[in-house]
Amino acid sequence: MNRRLLRCLTGAVLAAVVVLAPAGAGPAGAGPPGSTADGPVRLLAAPDISLSNVKAHLSQFQSIATANGGNRAHGRPGYLASVNYVRSQLDAVGYTTAVQSFTYNGATGYNLIADWPGGDTDDVLMTGAHLDSVTAGPGINDNASGSAAILEVALAVARTDLAPEKHLRFAWWGAEELGLRGSQYYVNNLPAAEQARIGQYLNFDMVGSPNAGYFVYDGDNSDGVGSGPGPAGSAQIEQTIQAYFTSIGVPTRGTDFDGRSDYGPFIRVGIPAGGTFTGAEGIKSSSQATLWGGTAGTAFDPCYHRACDTTTNINDTALNRNADAIAYAVWELAGTPAPPGSTVYSDTFETATGWTVNPAGTDTATAGQWSRADPAATSSGVATQLGTTVSGSFDLVTGPLAGSAAGDHDVDGGVTSVQSPPISLPGSGTLTLSFSWYLAHLNNASSADYLRVRVVGGSTVTVLNVAGAASNRAAAWQSASANISALAGQSIRIVVDAADASGASLVEAAVDDVRIVQS
C-alpha cells in the first residue's frame, strides 16, 4: 500500500506492450465446493479457502525476494519473478493470462491479468491486488498477503469449475508502491466501452496485518468516514463483505476510499469498488483493541514498508478470515446460477449466520424480541412456546426464556423484527421459499397481533400473514411455502415480524428451517 494520494498520478508512463499467453490446460474440475450443514447453504457456495495454501504462496514470495536482493519491487528481478510465479499457477488450471508492460522511472513494470473462461463479458467482476513490494523489504503483508489470497481464490474457482453468470477477471498490479502506476495504466488504456463492461472491482491490500483490524471500504458512506461514498454499486460490495464477517461473528468498521490503493483508478472512472484492509502504519486505538483484540497504542503493522515485513509478519487468523471473505464476495457477486432442483439457501439456525434483530431501527416491542436461541418450553393452559425445534436445538424465537410465568418473556408493547443476511437469487427457474412457523396466543389477544414473513428485494412479497384472535391458540409447528420467482435475479432479504399490538396479551412466535429451492 502506497502513501501517495491520487493527485500524484501524473505522467511518467511511457509505453506498453501486451503479451498474450497461450491457453493453458483445462480447469481442474473437482466437483461443487463444500458447504456447511448448519449454516446458510448456496449451491456452489464459496469454499473454505485453505490457510495453508495461502501461506504456501507467501513462502514462495518470500523465497523470491530472498533470492533477488531482499525485495520484489518495481523494476527489480524479484518483481518479475513474482509475476512469473503467479502466472504459472493460473496457466496450469485454465486461465487466459496476459502480461501488460509499462515504463515508470526508467524501469519496466508489469500487470498480470487473468480471465476465467465463460460468464457475461459485458458484466465483468474484477478482483485485484498489488504484487510489488517496496525496496526496503519483501513486502509479505504489503502486499503478498492480498496477492496470495486472491491467487488461492482464483485457483478455487478452477478447482470447482465455477460457471458464474458474470465474467471473472483477476489482476496483480505493478508499481502500486510508486503511486498506483500499474492499475492507473490499465484503466487509462481501457477503451470507454471496456471500462463500462467492468461492473465491480474488488481490491485487497494488506489482509494479514499482525495487529489486525477488520476494515471494509465504506461504499455508501454509512459509517460516515471520509468525504463520501464510492460509485453506485460500491454499497453492494460493502454489504456483501460485511454479511460474511457478520456470519462468523467478527465486527467490521468502515474505511475511506482515500486513494492509497488500486481501487483509486477504478472509482475515478465510475467503476464501483470495495474490499477489505487490516491496517498499515496507523495506531490501533483502545476501542479498536477492545473490538478486535491485539495491542492498543501500536501500529496495525509495525513492519509496514520495512525489512521485517516477512512471513513472520502475518496474523494467520486475519489472513484466513479475509481469504474466506474474498471467496464469499466473489461467489456472491458473480451470480452463480443454481441448476434446477437445487437448494439456493438454507438455514436451520444451529449457528449464527447473520440475521439482524430490529434491522430498520423501528421496533417498538419492549420484551420478547426475536432471538436465535435454544428455547425453553412455556405454557398457560395451552403451550405458548415450544421447547423443541423442527431440527436441531435452535430456532428463531420471540423471548426464548421461560421465566416464572408464561407471559414473562412474550412479545410486549409492539413489533419485533428480524432480517436475514442478503441472499442472491438465481435469475431463472421457479423459486420456492419454505419454512416452519408457529404463532401462539391466549384469549386476551386480538386481530391486531400477528406473525408476518416478507421477502424484500426490488419489490416486496408477503409470504405469510397470520393474525391473532381473542381465543387460545396453542403453539404447534406448521409448514409454509411460497413462490418468490418474481424476485429472480435479485439480492433479497427475508424479514420476519411479530406483534403484540392490542394491549396486554400473551403472544409468542417462532420460525425454523428456512429454505429456498430452485426447480
XYZ file of C-alpha atoms in Angstrom:
519
model
C 0.000 0.000 0.000
C 1.490 3.319 -1.036
C 1.424 6.600 0.873
C 0.577 8.794 -2.106
C -2.845 10.166 -2.977
C -4.397 10.022 -6.406
C -3.350 13.578 -7.202
C 0.165 12.179 -7.592
C -0.866 10.179 -10.643
C 0.526 12.248 -13.488
C 2.726 11.483 -16.453
C 5.679 9.141 -16.372
C 4.069 6.104 -18.043
C 5.822 5.897 -21.386
C 4.987 2.779 -23.359
C 3.340 -0.609 -23.194
C 3.222 -3.987 -24.871
C 0.533 -6.551 -24.147
C 1.815 -10.127 -24.306
C -0.908 -12.750 -24.603
C -0.284 -16.187 -23.219
C -1.462 -19.343 -24.938
C -4.376 -21.049 -23.241
C -3.288 -23.404 -20.503
C -4.667 -26.773 -19.564
C -8.366 -27.121 -18.906
C -9.679 -26.312 -15.461
C -9.358 -28.986 -12.830
C -12.995 -29.797 -12.169
C -13.226 -31.084 -8.635
C -16.996 -31.021 -8.258
C -19.020 -28.486 -6.348
C -17.425 -26.787 -3.380
C -18.387 -27.707 0.155
C -20.947 -26.087 2.355
C -21.883 -26.298 5.995
C -24.849 -28.390 7.046
C -25.997 -25.983 9.727
C -25.299 -22.592 8.133
C -26.561 -20.767 5.069
C -26.121 -23.049 2.069
C -25.969 -21.848 -1.527
C -25.478 -24.133 -4.443
C -21.840 -23.646 -5.412
C -21.325 -21.863 -2.108
C -17.945 -20.271 -1.625
C -15.440 -22.892 -0.483
C -13.334 -22.593 2.622
C -10.033 -21.169 1.393
C -7.100 -23.146 2.763
C -4.884 -21.020 5.004
C -2.011 -23.432 4.427
C -2.318 -22.925 0.663
C -2.310 -19.145 1.031
C 0.722 -19.321 3.302
C 2.491 -21.585 0.806
C 2.184 -18.752 -1.737
C 3.584 -16.327 0.851
C 6.562 -18.636 1.320
C 7.150 -18.594 -2.417
C 7.085 -14.776 -2.480
C 9.499 -14.698 0.471
C 11.870 -17.092 -1.320
C 11.699 -14.985 -4.462
C 12.599 -11.852 -2.504
C 15.411 -13.595 -0.654
C 16.910 -14.754 -3.941
C 16.606 -11.309 -5.531
C 18.126 -8.704 -3.252
C 15.546 -8.938 -0.477
C 12.603 -7.334 -2.254
C 10.059 -7.671 -5.057
C 9.951 -4.003 -6.057
C 9.108 -2.368 -9.385
C 11.890 -2.759 -11.919
C 13.723 -5.350 -9.805
C 14.118 -9.030 -10.743
C 12.111 -10.143 -7.711
C 9.004 -8.473 -9.058
C 9.164 -10.157 -12.460
C 9.834 -13.500 -10.748
C 6.671 -12.907 -8.676
C 4.663 -12.278 -11.850
C 6.010 -15.462 -13.399
C 5.126 -17.491 -10.307
C 1.513 -16.291 -10.214
C 1.131 -16.688 -13.962
C 2.416 -20.266 -13.921
C -0.156 -21.179 -11.269
C -3.004 -19.711 -13.306
C -1.938 -21.052 -16.695
C -1.848 -24.563 -15.252
C -5.552 -24.516 -14.347
C -7.064 -22.957 -17.448
C -6.968 -19.177 -17.078
C -6.203 -16.989 -20.045
C -3.387 -14.767 -18.828
C -1.858 -11.618 -20.254
C 1.093 -9.558 -19.096
C 0.742 -5.813 -19.663
C 4.006 -3.884 -19.513
C 4.556 -0.204 -18.816
C 7.527 2.006 -18.043
C 7.896 4.181 -14.975
C 11.031 5.873 -13.614
C 13.028 4.310 -16.416
C 12.144 0.761 -15.377
C 9.692 -1.734 -16.845
C 6.708 -2.733 -14.749
C 4.132 -5.430 -15.334
C 0.457 -6.041 -14.668
C -0.774 -9.629 -14.791
C -4.382 -10.056 -15.956
C -6.131 -13.434 -15.764
C -9.573 -14.214 -17.198
C -11.636 -17.260 -16.265
C -13.481 -18.649 -19.316
C -17.214 -18.055 -19.541
C -19.651 -15.659 -17.996
C -21.084 -12.488 -19.465
C -18.140 -10.488 -20.796
C -20.365 -7.398 -20.778
C -20.575 -7.753 -16.977
C -17.117 -8.335 -15.505
C -16.416 -8.869 -11.819
C -12.766 -7.956 -11.350
C -10.632 -8.756 -8.303
C -7.180 -7.295 -7.805
C -4.195 -6.810 -5.518
C -0.819 -5.192 -5.985
C 2.079 -7.596 -6.323
C 5.050 -5.273 -5.830
C 6.880 -4.533 -2.584
C 8.875 -1.523 -1.513
C 12.642 -1.741 -1.997
C 13.215 -1.966 1.777
C 11.851 -5.485 2.171
C 9.992 -8.484 0.741
C 6.519 -6.994 1.291
C 4.824 -10.093 2.662
C 1.912 -8.358 4.365
C 2.127 -5.410 1.943
C 1.040 -6.946 -0.303
C 1.945 -10.571 -0.828
C -0.966 -11.210 1.575
C -3.589 -9.800 -0.791
C -1.838 -11.265 -3.839
C -1.683 -14.745 -2.315
C -5.272 -14.617 -1.063
C -6.761 -13.673 -4.435
C -4.498 -16.210 -6.159
C -5.857 -19.004 -3.977
C -9.434 -17.796 -4.594
C -8.738 -17.822 -8.340
C -7.405 -21.373 -8.050
C -10.525 -22.355 -6.082
C -12.632 -21.059 -8.977
C -10.783 -23.500 -11.219
C -10.934 -26.422 -8.777
C -14.707 -26.086 -8.503
C -15.134 -25.430 -12.236
C -17.219 -22.388 -11.334
C -19.625 -21.226 -14.033
C -20.908 -17.837 -12.822
C -23.234 -15.515 -14.654
C -20.623 -12.742 -14.622
C -17.218 -12.950 -16.253
C -14.420 -13.274 -13.684
C -11.154 -11.390 -14.076
C -8.252 -11.279 -11.623
C -5.362 -8.797 -11.658
C -1.985 -8.389 -9.968
C -0.740 -4.808 -10.234
C 2.774 -3.464 -10.619
C 4.305 -0.287 -9.139
C 1.488 0.368 -6.699
C 4.067 1.489 -4.153
C 5.157 4.261 -6.524
C 1.673 5.758 -6.883
C -0.746 3.147 -8.257
C 1.148 3.200 -11.549
C 0.155 -0.247 -12.821
C -3.570 -0.071 -12.102
C -3.699 3.507 -13.375
C -2.039 2.413 -16.602
C -4.520 -0.434 -17.013
C -7.578 1.761 -16.508
C -6.224 4.616 -18.648
C -5.610 2.247 -21.551
C -9.025 0.596 -21.458
C -11.371 1.998 -24.109
C -14.506 3.508 -22.624
C -16.546 0.529 -23.786
C -14.219 -1.857 -21.931
C -14.354 0.265 -18.780
C -18.146 0.071 -18.945
C -18.001 -3.729 -19.018
C -16.376 -3.860 -15.569
C -19.386 -3.918 -13.282
C -17.464 -4.057 -9.986
C -13.860 -4.085 -8.789
C -12.718 -5.787 -5.561
C -9.387 -4.697 -4.065
C -7.392 -6.460 -1.341
C -4.302 -4.726 0.021
C -2.765 -5.851 3.347
C -5.126 -8.548 4.661
C -2.859 -10.177 7.271
C -1.613 -7.323 9.456
C -0.110 -8.686 12.699
C -2.108 -6.305 14.952
C -5.101 -6.616 12.667
C -8.236 -4.557 12.337
C -11.184 -5.550 10.179
C -11.916 -2.672 7.843
C -14.318 -2.734 4.884
C -14.300 0.063 2.312
C -17.287 2.266 3.079
C -19.082 2.061 -0.244
C -22.184 4.020 0.797
C -20.599 6.293 3.434
C -22.828 4.579 6.008
C -20.020 4.792 8.552
C -19.568 8.482 7.882
C -15.870 8.130 7.154
C -14.153 10.279 4.569
C -15.745 12.623 2.119
C -18.419 10.415 0.645
C -19.422 7.076 -0.852
C -17.969 5.267 -3.824
C -19.732 4.959 -7.196
C -23.190 3.401 -7.294
C -22.767 -0.332 -6.733
C -19.981 0.069 -4.162
C -22.501 -0.272 -1.335
C -23.453 -3.760 -2.546
C -19.817 -4.841 -2.271
C -19.564 -3.408 1.236
C -22.780 -5.094 2.361
C -21.762 -8.439 0.881
C -18.403 -8.442 2.656
C -19.999 -7.265 5.898
C -22.506 -10.121 5.660
C -19.653 -12.620 5.621
C -17.947 -11.138 8.671
C -21.280 -10.940 10.485
C -21.830 -14.635 9.770
C -18.595 -15.501 11.607
C -19.212 -13.046 14.451
C -16.461 -10.564 13.558
C -17.390 -6.858 13.739
C -16.142 -4.568 10.991
C -15.655 -0.836 10.620
C -15.728 1.339 7.539
C -12.576 2.714 5.955
C -12.480 5.562 3.472
C -11.657 5.477 -0.215
C -8.610 7.675 0.465
C -6.741 6.897 -2.738
C -3.989 4.800 -1.161
C -4.597 1.609 -3.101
C -5.549 0.290 -6.504
C -9.298 0.884 -6.243
C -8.440 4.553 -6.888
C -8.203 4.496 -10.699
C -11.409 2.454 -10.909
C -13.600 4.710 -8.785
C -12.266 7.752 -10.619
C -13.925 6.477 -13.814
C -17.130 5.455 -12.000
C -16.485 1.729 -11.561
C -17.933 0.528 -8.213
C -15.248 -0.787 -5.894
C -14.742 -2.265 -2.450
C -12.655 -4.654 -0.425
C -11.010 -5.245 2.925
C -7.972 -3.898 4.761
C -6.400 -4.928 8.085
C -4.399 -1.754 8.752
C -0.993 -0.261 7.941
C 1.066 2.263 9.923
C -1.979 3.666 11.740
C -2.157 3.137 15.511
C -4.775 0.801 16.957
C -6.920 2.637 19.488
C -8.106 1.280 22.826
C -11.642 0.921 21.470
C -10.338 -0.977 18.435
C -8.323 -3.299 20.662
C -11.469 -3.942 22.691
C -13.358 -4.663 19.472
C -10.790 -6.894 17.761
C -8.129 -7.824 20.287
C -4.478 -7.030 19.744
C -2.436 -4.221 21.254
C -3.672 -0.651 21.671
C -1.153 2.111 21.040
C 0.733 0.010 18.490
C 0.609 0.115 14.698
C -1.640 -2.353 12.925
C 1.529 -3.343 11.039
C 4.727 -2.322 12.879
C 6.766 -3.642 9.921
C 4.940 -1.538 7.330
C 7.395 -0.736 4.488
C 10.296 -2.206 6.462
C 12.708 -5.110 6.025
C 10.880 -7.030 8.770
C 7.757 -7.412 6.585
C 8.499 -11.117 6.169
C 6.452 -14.295 6.593
C 6.670 -13.819 10.368
C 4.785 -10.517 9.984
C 1.402 -12.163 9.367
C -1.639 -12.692 11.572
C -2.877 -16.120 10.476
C -6.393 -15.572 11.826
C -6.836 -12.301 9.949
C -5.376 -13.776 6.767
C -7.663 -16.804 6.955
C -10.782 -14.735 7.608
C -10.014 -12.307 4.805
C -9.248 -15.050 2.284
C -12.628 -16.605 3.049
C -14.287 -13.179 2.807
C -12.756 -12.702 -0.643
C -14.128 -16.045 -1.801
C -17.548 -15.247 -0.339
C -17.638 -11.894 -2.141
C -16.564 -13.388 -5.478
C -19.084 -16.243 -5.305
C -21.944 -13.990 -4.173
C -21.310 -11.079 -6.539
C -20.565 -13.317 -9.532
C -24.180 -14.511 -9.569
C -23.571 -18.243 -9.606
C -26.755 -19.815 -11.016
C -28.386 -22.757 -9.289
C -29.350 -25.688 -11.537
C -32.950 -26.935 -11.424
C -33.895 -28.731 -8.244
C -31.120 -27.098 -6.247
C -31.075 -25.555 -2.812
C -30.276 -21.879 -3.198
C -30.334 -21.048 0.517
C -30.936 -22.943 3.729
C -30.684 -22.050 7.403
C -31.575 -24.247 10.380
C -30.291 -21.623 12.866
C -27.885 -24.026 14.525
C -25.136 -21.433 14.044
C -25.235 -17.643 13.795
C -25.473 -16.754 10.114
C -26.016 -13.015 10.087
C -29.696 -12.474 10.891
C -30.202 -8.990 12.367
C -32.751 -8.023 15.009
C -34.505 -4.645 14.553
C -32.760 -4.044 11.206
C -34.578 -0.778 10.430
C -34.294 0.558 13.967
C -38.065 0.964 14.174
C -39.114 -1.872 16.502
C -41.360 -0.913 19.398
C -41.575 -4.172 21.383
C -40.356 -3.773 24.961
C -39.953 -7.510 25.562
C -39.925 -10.778 23.649
C -37.643 -9.606 20.839
C -36.561 -12.136 18.226
C -33.516 -14.216 19.085
C -31.652 -17.193 17.647
C -31.803 -19.477 20.654
C -32.437 -22.857 22.242
C -35.966 -22.104 23.500
C -37.484 -23.042 26.836
C -40.997 -24.517 26.864
C -43.770 -22.364 28.353
C -47.490 -22.929 28.774
C -50.577 -21.268 30.234
C -53.409 -23.691 29.733
C -52.053 -24.287 26.243
C -48.459 -24.469 25.006
C -47.303 -20.918 24.346
C -43.653 -21.603 23.477
C -42.227 -24.888 22.274
C -39.041 -26.208 23.831
C -38.442 -28.345 20.739
C -37.473 -27.129 17.275
C -38.053 -28.603 13.829
C -34.416 -29.675 13.552
C -31.502 -29.398 15.921
C -31.694 -27.321 19.082
C -32.058 -23.724 17.864
C -34.682 -21.662 16.072
C -35.708 -18.034 15.689
C -37.991 -17.387 18.637
C -39.511 -14.438 20.473
C -38.164 -14.225 24.001
C -36.597 -17.699 24.390
C -36.526 -17.786 28.211
C -39.278 -19.321 30.327
C -39.312 -17.033 33.371
C -41.531 -17.653 36.378
C -44.768 -17.128 34.447
C -45.852 -17.861 30.873
C -46.017 -14.186 29.970
C -42.642 -13.149 31.365
C -40.799 -13.137 28.043
C -43.532 -12.999 25.416
C -43.829 -10.155 22.902
C -44.971 -6.970 24.641
C -45.527 -3.398 23.575
C -45.493 -3.590 19.778
C -43.462 -5.038 16.914
C -40.225 -7.039 16.912
C -38.492 -7.832 13.618
C -35.545 -9.893 12.393
C -33.907 -9.873 8.948
C -31.789 -12.400 7.072
C -28.406 -11.663 5.515
C -28.539 -10.828 1.784
C -29.410 -13.821 -0.406
C -28.600 -13.783 -4.130
C -31.362 -15.446 -6.114
C -30.647 -17.111 -9.467
C -32.187 -15.446 -12.481
C -34.206 -18.379 -13.795
C -36.393 -21.265 -12.767
C -39.171 -21.484 -10.192
C -38.031 -20.254 -6.804
C -39.854 -21.539 -3.737
C -39.352 -20.310 -0.184
C -40.359 -22.753 2.554
C -40.127 -22.589 6.343
C -41.723 -23.827 9.560
C -43.517 -21.480 11.943
C -45.930 -21.076 14.787
C -47.909 -18.237 16.357
C -49.324 -18.802 19.840
C -51.535 -16.539 21.945
C -54.141 -16.538 24.692
C -57.705 -15.263 24.505
C -56.565 -11.787 25.520
C -55.084 -11.389 22.002
C -56.805 -9.764 19.040
C -56.582 -9.490 15.262
C -54.100 -6.624 15.734
C -51.490 -9.185 16.848
C -49.701 -11.040 14.068
C -46.816 -13.035 12.613
C -45.678 -11.902 9.171
C -42.946 -13.086 6.805
C -41.884 -10.965 3.829
C -39.255 -11.273 1.121
C -37.778 -7.872 0.284
C -35.875 -7.150 -2.916
C -36.691 -4.689 -5.693
C -40.264 -5.275 -4.570
C -41.769 -6.987 -1.540
C -43.558 -10.337 -1.492
C -45.542 -11.165 1.660
C -45.429 -14.949 2.057
C -47.169 -15.325 5.441
C -49.504 -13.022 7.365
C -51.259 -14.685 10.300
C -53.424 -12.581 12.596
C -54.219 -13.266 16.232
C -57.701 -13.645 17.701
C -59.475 -13.471 21.056
C -59.038 -17.196 21.645
C -56.404 -19.595 22.915
C -54.074 -20.785 20.171
C -51.519 -23.417 21.143
C -48.013 -23.359 19.731
C -47.646 -26.055 17.054
C -45.173 -26.201 14.200
C -46.684 -25.665 10.763
C -45.164 -25.523 7.286
C -45.465 -22.720 4.748
C -44.196 -22.252 1.215
C -44.492 -19.550 -1.405
C -43.392 -18.884 -4.960
C -40.924 -15.973 -4.994
C -39.938 -16.233 -8.663
C -40.976 -12.607 -9.164
C -37.737 -11.690 -7.390
C -35.469 -13.906 -9.535
C -32.026 -12.465 -10.175
C -32.227 -10.080 -7.226
C -30.439 -9.816 -3.908
C -33.172 -10.293 -1.317
C -33.634 -10.434 2.442
C -36.234 -12.332 4.441
C -37.936 -10.183 7.101
C -39.959 -11.733 9.937
C -42.212 -9.556 12.149
C -44.211 -10.480 15.232
C -46.502 -8.036 17.061
C -48.372 -7.659 20.292
C -50.334 -4.630 19.171
C -53.589 -4.997 21.117
C -52.591 -4.053 24.644
C -51.841 -6.615 27.340
C -51.901 -10.019 25.642
C -49.683 -13.076 25.546
C -48.110 -13.586 22.097
C -45.239 -15.920 21.153
C -43.848 -16.886 17.722
C -41.051 -18.914 16.160
C -39.556 -19.743 12.750
C -37.234 -22.601 11.773
C -35.723 -24.391 8.770
C -35.826 -21.620 6.164
C -35.079 -22.844 2.662
C -35.165 -21.527 -0.916
C -35.195 -24.089 -3.742
C -34.967 -23.615 -7.499
C -36.825 -26.040 -9.753
